[in-house]
Amino acid sequence: MGRFGGALIMQNALQIAWLIPLFPLLGFLINGLGRKQLSKPMIGVIGSGVILASFVMSIWVFMQVKGGNTHVAEYFDFIKVGTLKIPFAFQLDQLSSLFLLIITGVGFLIHVYSVAYMHEEKTEHYGRYFSYLNLFVFSMLLLVMGANYVILFIGWEGVGLCSYLLIGYWFKNNEYNKAANKAFIMNRIGDLAFLIAIFWLIAKVGSVSFDTVFSTESIGKLSATDITVITILLFIGATGKSAQIPLYTWLPDAMAGPTPVSALIHAATMVTAGIYMIARSNILYSMSHVTMNIVAIVGLATALLAATIALKQNDIKKVLAYSTVSQLGFMFLALGTGAYVAAVFHVMTHAFFKALLFLGSGSVIHAMGGEQDIRNMGGLSKKLKTTYWTFLIGCIAIAGIPPLSGFFSKDAILLSAFEHKEIGIVLYGIALFTALLTAFYMFRLLFITFSGKFRGTHDQEHHLHESPPAMTIPLIILAALSIVGGFVGVPEVLMHGGDRIGEFLSPVIKPHEGAHVSHSTEYALMALSTGLVLVMIIAAWFKFRNYQRTDATGLGKVLENKWYVDEFYEKSIVSPLNKFAGILNSLIEKYVIDGVVNGVGRAVNYGSRQLRLLQSGQVGSYVLLMVLSILVVFVLQFFLRK
Amino acid sequence: MPINYYIFLSIALFCIGIVGVLTRRNAIIIFMCIELMLNAVNLLLVAFSKMHHATNATAGTDGQIFVFFIMVVAAAEVSVGLAIIVMMYRNIHSVDVNFLNRLKH
Amino acid sequence: MIAVLLILIPLLAGLAAFFVKNERTVRSWALFSSLITLAVSLLGVAVVKDAKYLAFQGEWMGSLNSSFSVKLDGLGQILCLLNAVAFPVIFLATWRSQYKNAHNFFALMLLTQAGMMGVFLAMDALLFYFFWELALIPAYFLCSQWGGPKRIQVTFKFFVYTFLGSLLMLVGLLYIYFHTKDRSFDISSFYTATLTDKEQTWLFWLLFIAFAVKMPIFPFHTWQPDTYEQAPTATTMVLSGVMVKMGVFGLLRWLLPVLPLASYSWGDVVSSMAVAGMIYASLIAIKQDDLKRLVAYSSIAHIGLMCVAVFSENKSGMQGVMIQMFNHGINIIGLWIVVELIERQFGTRKISELGGLAQKAPAMAILFVVIALANIALPLTNAFVGEFLMFNGVFGSVVTKYNIWFTVLAGLSIIFAAVYTLNMIRKVFYGDSNTLTSAAQDITMNEKLVLGIIVVIIFWLGVYPQSLLGITNEFTDTILKKIDVTILFKKN
Amino acid sequence: MNALIISAVLGVIMMFSGILLKQKNAVRNIATAGMGVLLVVNILEMYGMSFFRINTEGMMHFDRFSLLFNSIIFFSTFLYFILSARDIEKTGSYYAEYFALIFFILCGVVLATSFESLLILFLGIEIISIPLYILTGSDKKNLKSNEASLKYFLLGAFSTGLMLMGIALVYGATGTFSTGPVAMPDGKPGVLLIAGMMLLLFSMSFKVSAAPFHFWTPDVYDGAPTVFTSFMATIIKAAVFIAFIRLFYELFGSMQPQWQIWIALITAGTLFVGNITAVFQQSVKRMLAYSSIAQAGFMLLSIFAMNADAKEGLLLYAAAYCMATIGIFAVLIKMSDYTFDGFNGLAKRQPLVAGTTAIFLLSLAGIPLTAGFISKFYMLKAALATGRHLWLVIFAVLMAAVSVYYYFRVIQAMYFKENHEPKVIPVSKTFKWILAILAALIILLGIFPDLLLNWFYF
Amino acid sequence: MNVTQILFWFLSVLALFSALMVVTSKNPVHSVLWLIAAFFAISGHYILLNAQFLAIVNIIVYAGAIMVLFLFVIMLMNLNKSTEPQKNKWLRLAGAVAGGCLLLVFVAALKDSEVNMRSAEVNTGDIGLIKNLGKELFSTYVVPFEISSILFLSAMVGAVVIGKKE
């Protein structure tokens, strides 16, 4: 890469964009190999420093891209077989650069946060943690920078691996390891679909590079069915990574990992990979109406299901997890209704406030000495001021109260749902309902946790304290972002030219054409949603202001047990498969396959034992047998052979 | 005499010999039956030699010479065979072949 | 000349080793000679390009028109390289494991290597058969001499099974020999043999069974798990790392080009068997409690994929098989090494009795996890490239109507692979340590070194597979030309 | 002719040496030396140096094939003497006579390999058989030996009867005893001829112990003194095979359509009986008896095939089979008990002996790099070359796989099993060396069969 | 029906009958005697076929020497009374049936053989004369004649080795 070395002086960031993933990789190597030698602060500095470095690079790149010059950099041929050529190439355009910012930016904050959050860990585990985290960022960057599906897939599985490693970070705990396995395997199911989609593309188009695939002449090679199948397969892949029905159950379990990890991987970045991938292939998707509807419906269904479950969860992180699933559902709804921009926009805002909320919960857990059950909390607002306020901002943002970020993105999604040609009103209705549920359970969480009186043990109580600045500062920054983050996508009706993000992304995402509604309707919808949300919040306030623990019953119990989906999977898929494998192992293999082989051997032995009895030792019988055989041969030869 | 008569006669003798081998247990008698078989062959050979002689004046002698050799061999065989039988008799005081069943399977 | 050296060095070294009574010396001698072999093979692969150094043809059995002709072509290069890399690694890895009368052990190991080299290099059917057996005999003795308690019966089953297969193959080869234009065993005349469709069919099965037993393909696999379980681990490494490749190799060099029509018309049947085997083996692997058996079944699954890819008969699939043969060899040897280390330390291979090794032996844990992940074809590890290409080949195959089904069903085995591999990692390395493993020691320097080498290879080939794909590119083109169905059908 | 006369003379010499010389070594050395001489003169005759000008017109015909084959036989016998001569002396007090008989048998072998008239064939077979009856019974106190000899004698005489009847019928049909191709006036053979051919086929099958005429073999081989079993199972069997192949190639060659199918069936049957029955044997000696039947089955393929390959193949096979089997028997004789367990842990006590034995067994099993493989290979090749009855080839191959089963039981015993009461086996240095040389020869022949075959043509 | 034919039939019947008696008679000595009778019958056939030499040799060698040898042995083992215990009935039956079938098959097969038109001329021709045969024997067949000496040598040695008491 000599020519890139020279590029450092030359002022074009795009030429040296390969540095962006390289920094985290270096961080991973240093922290990973030197985790025994390096001191904790050292590790922390390296871990966060490399991310900061790539964040700076990303800003630089973003500026360049904003300046209008995008770039595809090919480095070497990853795979070159016959006509199939898969280069190791990065694509730097509006979409990827935006994601770069989110990943590195939020990632940096979370790294900083982790420095304090994880400080009790033993040094080498501390190093392990940061190396994993860096590796994750590396893979995530690969994912968004990759200029073709294969590189994307590499990142795709890479992040899956890191999430596996980080969920199982406390590997002594077997439950955590199980959760980790679950996450990886469920992702694998999706990945298989993804792979098949890639093969399909190769078979039909002969290439996997984005610019080739999306070019009109290769689109021409694809029949309508091809496109539908490919897009559906890709979407299945996305459901695995972005925790949609039916593959969402791993995400709540993934909360086994350290809280910052949940914030980074299972809220802000990795789980949005699916949205990124679909947004990236928006050209294909826009061409298959069927897939679009499937995406929309699945997304909405997920949003609703997760929201309902979130209503009754008592683990602070579980609530957030389900809310994440639900929010992701919203994003897919947006994708399905063609509002790719809205989806990406929501990815961004969601990254801000969900990261904020997770980190906040982390700070709470930190203060509570590892306690996660909100029923044992309450009245924390007095002790944890910063945490409380930032958390509150997060809640408002996610609930979608103007003018916080959540409002704009969610509003865009609701609007796009409303504008859906056939079933717009239905989609909108359910989406709105879900949004209201969101508001309700978020504030339930808030009130149960922070208001009322403390319900925990005594030593927990006097041990309560605000987290160190290393943790609070990121909270504050994220809170600020959650407040202002929305202004990059103000709808046209409120401010002319306010939809900056839309314009910015327009080169990669063609603005979606829906049945544009009149401004008045738009105002009405906004007002409606905002109003109802406020109602919900108040309801929550009255219900949970000073919460007393009560056991859930009826529907509540069902919800508390997450609609028994896990149990259903266990019963319907896992255990039958296990039984089947057992049968194969203990019956088929042993008695059929092996039995046949050994049977032949035994048959030979048996034949031997019988045949030797012919050797009776009697001369008479020998002669008799000889004569008889002579007789037979003569008869055959002379009378039966012609 | 038609040659077939001789063929049938000697075949008959031959088969009687075989039957003897099959039905008797006394080693000596079995051996005698084998001798009978040989003689059947001899008779057949002589008959054939005459038959061939009829068509071709130079042919035929070889058949009778062969018979001569068969007798020679038979004599040698008998000497050895009886020696073996006697040895057997010395050891187990019987010439019954059914007692020959130490070796089997 | 290089080709001959590749056979001669291990052969002579092995024979010499019989007479070295001192254990220490014989160890180093074996390592030394295998390193030389490695150097020579690297020479043959990377440096020497002139055909006249790579090929050799000597007079032998003139009355049969069979000559001692060996050649180092693309396929040969990649497999000889694997063979040459495998043995030093194995010797290093088992440096500390004890064998009674070691000189015989190492001698036989080297002889096995020589035999396999011969198989990969032979350009003459009879010679090929010779080496095919020559590789088998020492392996037989190794397993039944130094193996586990049930070794004798198990190994004998293995031997008879493969021997029967190879005898059938011999009949097939002879029959083809009689239908070559110039009554010769030379491979070129085999490629031009004139055989009717019917003849090809049963010849195909005669040959295929031999290779299927070797690979092994479901349902001919029963010898394999038992043998791997019973054999001394060093030998298991050889068997699973290199020797099973003989089966795939046989398909590529002696089956498809010689009997293209039958390969085309029976490809579907074979592929179905292989795919069924993949799922079957993966499911059974989930149920295994013995590390060796688990790895054995996973190996069956992987080989099955190679078989399917071979019968996809297209560039991507073929290249995938080529590179995967190498990768699978490296990865599975790595797995065995760790299994060996575990067994040597704790005296058990039972997954249920182990646990929590990661705390006590982090280095081992990390290296093993990397290798295991390579085994389940995670991107940026070597196996990913191979499996990607193979799946792609199967999917894009034009010789079968069921390509999509094969891809999907075979794809299931990827998921199952994740299941059993991760479960194994979880149960062996994660969790809390028990009485047995609480006293665990981490691995020593040279073991780190060996596993390190393997890991480096894994990542190198995972990031830059072209370095291998380049070698076999030409070969695959030629073989594909030979078996191009469209041309064949034009011919008759 | 050299060989015939010299061996007859040697036989007489041995008879007298028994009376004149008192110490056994002298006798043995004379016999061995004589054997060497016999080998040399025969090889000389191959190069056209015949010492005796005797007109054997129409009776015998010493061609390359028979001479080369005789050399193989003599060579094997030579090895046999070196390896097992001492054990011959152990069987009974008439050691000189035993040697004499062996030399007479060799005369018979010469006749059987180079006959040109059915009379000579008959005499040859008889000269082979009659002394064998004696040798089988030579361990006079041993009831098994007696029984074996009597069984052999009765059944042998019976088969001689069949053979003579066959000859007579053939004579009736053709009017001559010479083994020129039979004249068939109207294209196809008459019933007389066919019947005669059949009877000859049966009697020859009996002599080479092919199923279903094999019954005598296990009992006789088992009962006879092991040292003579070795001789019978190798040299005699091979010799009779040459007689067999000559008879059917030269006399009945034109009648192949009539007999090929029967030979095929007999071959299959022999392979089946030999291999399958051998599997369950407990005594190595008896196992080897059955294995000799199995090997005969493979040799029968050469008669089935009836082409040049088959002749070459039979030469190779005879050499390979004789060497390997003589070697194994030589080791077996030294063993104190003949069961498989007797071999347990031999590799520990006698590594060299065990190693060579392993090579012999591998050769018999037909593993590549041994002569056994290449000879089996030639047989299969010959059989395939006919293009008919391919099932037979497949079947033969399957049976070869079965044979691995019982041969490897010995190897397993020697190498992988422990012996609890290790008995020392007395073997001299020279014995070991001869074994090693024998093994080396087998390997050499296995890699370069042309060394032998070129002699056939050059 | 001339005298030769009568003789032929008589001798044939005699041969067959005495052969049957050999097989069936209980007492070994009787079997021997019947066998001798059979041999005489066969010798008669030889004479009928003008094979005087063979006829004489047959009587001298077989009836004279061999059979006497048999007789001696039987006497020596004093088997003269019918000591032979009965063989398994079925086995004997099977043997008899098998032999009979063989006879049938042979006859059926050979009844229209390639030579069935031809005949063996009786009481003419001189090839059977000792002069003629002698010439042949010592000219053409001298090699086998000499070889048969080897046979006798080995038989002699064998008889000694086996027969001699130690």
Short mmCIF file of N, CA and C in Angstrom, two decimals, chain A residues 470-549:
data_model
loop_
_atom_site.label_atom_id
_atom_site.label_comp_id
_atom_site.label_asym_id
_atom_site.label_seq_id
_atom_site.Cartn_x
_atom_site.Cartn_y
_atom_site.Cartn_z
N ALA A 470 -16.17 9.97 34.31
CA ALA A 470 -15.91 9.20 33.09
C ALA A 470 -17.20 8.57 32.58
N MET A 471 -18.14 8.32 33.50
CA MET A 471 -19.41 7.73 33.09
C MET A 471 -20.46 8.80 32.84
N THR A 472 -20.44 9.81 33.65
CA THR A 472 -21.52 10.82 33.52
C THR A 472 -21.30 11.69 32.29
N ILE A 473 -20.05 12.01 31.99
CA ILE A 473 -19.81 12.92 30.85
C ILE A 473 -20.38 12.33 29.57
N PRO A 474 -20.09 11.07 29.27
CA PRO A 474 -20.73 10.52 28.06
C PRO A 474 -22.24 10.63 28.12
N LEU A 475 -22.79 10.42 29.33
CA LEU A 475 -24.24 10.53 29.46
C LEU A 475 -24.68 11.92 29.02
N ILE A 476 -24.00 12.89 29.52
CA ILE A 476 -24.41 14.27 29.22
C ILE A 476 -24.32 14.52 27.72
N ILE A 477 -23.17 14.10 27.15
CA ILE A 477 -22.99 14.34 25.71
C ILE A 477 -24.13 13.69 24.93
N LEU A 478 -24.38 12.44 25.29
CA LEU A 478 -25.42 11.71 24.55
C LEU A 478 -26.78 12.39 24.75
N ALA A 479 -27.00 12.85 25.97
CA ALA A 479 -28.28 13.53 26.22
C ALA A 479 -28.41 14.73 25.28
N ALA A 480 -27.31 15.47 25.22
CA ALA A 480 -27.34 16.65 24.34
C ALA A 480 -27.67 16.22 22.92
N LEU A 481 -26.98 15.17 22.49
CA LEU A 481 -27.22 14.71 21.12
C LEU A 481 -28.68 14.30 20.94
N SER A 482 -29.22 13.61 21.97
CA SER A 482 -30.61 13.17 21.83
C SER A 482 -31.54 14.36 21.72
N ILE A 483 -31.12 15.44 22.29
CA ILE A 483 -31.99 16.62 22.20
C ILE A 483 -31.91 17.23 20.81
N VAL A 484 -30.67 17.43 20.36
CA VAL A 484 -30.53 18.21 19.12
C VAL A 484 -30.50 17.32 17.89
N GLY A 485 -30.24 16.03 18.14
CA GLY A 485 -29.98 15.14 16.99
C GLY A 485 -31.08 15.19 15.95
N GLY A 486 -32.28 15.51 16.36
CA GLY A 486 -33.40 15.46 15.44
C GLY A 486 -33.40 16.54 14.40
N PHE A 487 -32.66 17.60 14.66
CA PHE A 487 -32.81 18.77 13.80
C PHE A 487 -32.22 18.57 12.42
N VAL A 488 -31.51 17.47 12.21
CA VAL A 488 -30.97 17.28 10.86
C VAL A 488 -32.08 16.79 9.94
N GLY A 489 -33.20 16.38 10.53
CA GLY A 489 -34.26 15.84 9.67
C GLY A 489 -35.62 16.45 9.96
N VAL A 490 -35.65 17.76 10.04
CA VAL A 490 -36.93 18.40 10.30
C VAL A 490 -37.82 18.29 9.06
N PRO A 491 -39.07 17.86 9.22
CA PRO A 491 -39.93 17.73 8.04
C PRO A 491 -40.14 19.06 7.31
N GLU A 492 -40.39 18.94 6.02
CA GLU A 492 -40.55 20.13 5.17
C GLU A 492 -41.60 21.08 5.73
N VAL A 493 -42.67 20.46 6.25
CA VAL A 493 -43.81 21.30 6.65
C VAL A 493 -43.41 22.27 7.74
N LEU A 494 -42.52 21.80 8.65
CA LEU A 494 -42.14 22.69 9.75
C LEU A 494 -41.11 23.70 9.30
N MET A 495 -40.20 23.26 8.46
CA MET A 495 -39.12 24.16 8.08
C MET A 495 -38.66 23.79 6.68
N HIS A 496 -38.65 24.78 5.80
CA HIS A 496 -38.28 24.48 4.43
C HIS A 496 -36.80 24.10 4.37
N GLY A 497 -36.53 22.98 3.71
CA GLY A 497 -35.13 22.54 3.61
C GLY A 497 -34.61 21.99 4.91
N GLY A 498 -35.52 21.63 5.80
CA GLY A 498 -35.10 21.11 7.10
C GLY A 498 -34.62 19.66 7.01
N ASP A 499 -35.07 18.96 5.96
CA ASP A 499 -34.72 17.53 5.85
C ASP A 499 -33.33 17.39 5.27
N ARG A 500 -32.34 17.86 6.05
CA ARG A 500 -30.97 17.86 5.53
C ARG A 500 -30.49 16.45 5.28
N ILE A 501 -30.81 15.57 6.20
CA ILE A 501 -30.29 14.20 6.07
C ILE A 501 -30.81 13.58 4.78
N GLY A 502 -32.08 13.87 4.48
CA GLY A 502 -32.66 13.36 3.24
C GLY A 502 -31.86 13.81 2.05
N GLU A 503 -31.60 15.11 2.00
CA GLU A 503 -30.82 15.64 0.87
C GLU A 503 -29.46 14.98 0.82
N PHE A 504 -28.86 14.87 2.02
CA PHE A 504 -27.50 14.34 2.07
C PHE A 504 -27.46 12.93 1.50
N LEU A 505 -28.45 12.14 1.86
CA LEU A 505 -28.43 10.74 1.44
C LEU A 505 -28.99 10.54 0.03
N SER A 506 -29.57 11.58 -0.52
CA SER A 506 -30.28 11.39 -1.80
C SER A 506 -29.43 10.71 -2.87
N PRO A 507 -28.10 10.93 -2.95
CA PRO A 507 -27.37 10.23 -4.02
C PRO A 507 -27.45 8.71 -3.89
N VAL A 508 -27.45 8.19 -2.65
CA VAL A 508 -27.46 6.73 -2.50
C VAL A 508 -28.88 6.22 -2.34
N ILE A 509 -29.75 7.02 -1.77
CA ILE A 509 -31.12 6.57 -1.55
C ILE A 509 -32.05 7.49 -2.30
N LYS A 510 -32.70 6.92 -3.30
CA LYS A 510 -33.59 7.80 -4.05
C LYS A 510 -34.81 8.09 -3.18
N PRO A 511 -35.16 9.39 -3.02
CA PRO A 511 -36.27 9.75 -2.13
C PRO A 511 -37.52 8.99 -2.50
N HIS A 512 -38.23 8.49 -1.50
CA HIS A 512 -39.32 7.56 -1.78
C HIS A 512 -40.56 8.33 -2.20
N GLU A 513 -41.19 7.80 -3.22
CA GLU A 513 -42.41 8.46 -3.68
C GLU A 513 -43.60 7.79 -3.03
N GLY A 514 -44.29 8.47 -2.14
CA GLY A 514 -45.51 7.92 -1.55
C GLY A 514 -46.64 8.83 -1.98
N ALA A 515 -47.87 8.43 -1.63
CA ALA A 515 -48.98 9.37 -1.89
C ALA A 515 -48.83 10.53 -0.92
N HIS A 516 -48.25 11.62 -1.38
CA HIS A 516 -47.94 12.73 -0.46
C HIS A 516 -49.20 13.32 0.11
N VAL A 517 -49.21 13.40 1.41
CA VAL A 517 -50.42 13.91 2.07
C VAL A 517 -50.34 15.44 2.20
N SER A 518 -51.47 15.99 2.40
CA SER A 518 -51.50 17.46 2.49
C SER A 518 -50.86 17.90 3.81
N HIS A 519 -50.37 19.12 3.86
CA HIS A 519 -49.73 19.64 5.07
C HIS A 519 -50.65 19.55 6.26
N SER A 520 -51.91 19.86 6.03
CA SER A 520 -52.86 19.87 7.16
C SER A 520 -52.90 18.50 7.80
N THR A 521 -53.03 17.48 7.00
CA THR A 521 -53.05 16.13 7.54
C THR A 521 -51.80 15.89 8.35
N GLU A 522 -50.70 16.32 7.81
CA GLU A 522 -49.42 16.07 8.48
C GLU A 522 -49.44 16.71 9.86
N TYR A 523 -49.85 17.98 9.87
CA TYR A 523 -49.95 18.65 11.19
C TYR A 523 -50.84 17.85 12.11
N ALA A 524 -51.96 17.43 11.59
CA ALA A 524 -52.93 16.71 12.42
C ALA A 524 -52.28 15.48 13.03
N LEU A 525 -51.60 14.70 12.18
CA LEU A 525 -50.98 13.47 12.68
C LEU A 525 -50.01 13.78 13.79
N MET A 526 -49.14 14.79 13.54
CA MET A 526 -48.15 15.14 14.58
C MET A 526 -48.86 15.46 15.88
N ALA A 527 -49.81 16.29 15.77
CA ALA A 527 -50.53 16.74 16.97
C ALA A 527 -51.10 15.52 17.68
N LEU A 528 -51.77 14.67 16.90
CA LEU A 528 -52.42 13.49 17.47
C LEU A 528 -51.42 12.67 18.26
N SER A 529 -50.33 12.31 17.59
CA SER A 529 -49.37 11.43 18.26
C SER A 529 -48.82 12.10 19.50
N THR A 530 -48.41 13.35 19.37
CA THR A 530 -47.83 14.04 20.53
C THR A 530 -48.82 14.05 21.68
N GLY A 531 -50.02 14.40 21.35
CA GLY A 531 -51.03 14.49 22.41
C GLY A 531 -51.19 13.18 23.13
N LEU A 532 -51.43 12.13 22.36
CA LEU A 532 -51.66 10.83 22.97
C LEU A 532 -50.46 10.41 23.81
N VAL A 533 -49.27 10.68 23.29
CA VAL A 533 -48.07 10.30 24.04
C VAL A 533 -48.08 10.96 25.40
N LEU A 534 -48.42 12.27 25.42
CA LEU A 534 -48.46 13.00 26.69
C LEU A 534 -49.45 12.32 27.63
N VAL A 535 -50.59 11.95 27.07
CA VAL A 535 -51.60 11.27 27.90
C VAL A 535 -50.99 10.04 28.53
N MET A 536 -50.35 9.27 27.72
CA MET A 536 -49.74 8.03 28.19
C MET A 536 -48.80 8.31 29.35
N ILE A 537 -47.97 9.35 29.15
CA ILE A 537 -46.96 9.65 30.18
C ILE A 537 -47.66 9.96 31.49
N ILE A 538 -48.70 10.76 31.37
CA ILE A 538 -49.41 11.12 32.61
C ILE A 538 -49.98 9.86 33.26
N ALA A 539 -50.56 9.00 32.41
CA ALA A 539 -51.13 7.76 32.94
C ALA A 539 -50.06 7.00 33.70
N ALA A 540 -48.91 6.90 33.06
CA ALA A 540 -47.81 6.18 33.69
C ALA A 540 -47.47 6.84 35.03
N TRP A 541 -47.43 8.17 35.03
CA TRP A 541 -47.09 8.90 36.25
C TRP A 541 -48.04 8.51 37.36
N PHE A 542 -49.32 8.47 37.04
CA PHE A 542 -50.27 8.16 38.11
C PHE A 542 -50.14 6.71 38.56
N LYS A 543 -49.85 5.86 37.61
CA LYS A 543 -49.83 4.43 37.95
C LYS A 543 -48.57 4.06 38.74
N PHE A 544 -47.46 4.65 38.36
CA PHE A 544 -46.19 4.14 38.91
C PHE A 544 -45.49 5.16 39.78
N ARG A 545 -46.15 6.25 40.09
CA ARG A 545 -45.49 7.32 40.87
C ARG A 545 -44.85 6.71 42.11
N ASN A 546 -45.67 6.04 42.93
CA ASN A 546 -45.02 5.25 43.99
C ASN A 546 -45.52 3.81 43.89
N TYR A 547 -44.63 3.04 43.28
CA TYR A 547 -44.95 1.69 42.83
C TYR A 547 -44.85 0.71 43.98
N GLN A 548 -45.81 -0.19 44.10
CA GLN A 548 -45.70 -1.30 45.07
C GLN A 548 -45.64 -2.60 44.26
N ARG A 549 -44.79 -3.51 44.73
CA ARG A 549 -44.61 -4.74 43.97
C ARG A 549 -45.89 -5.56 44.01
#
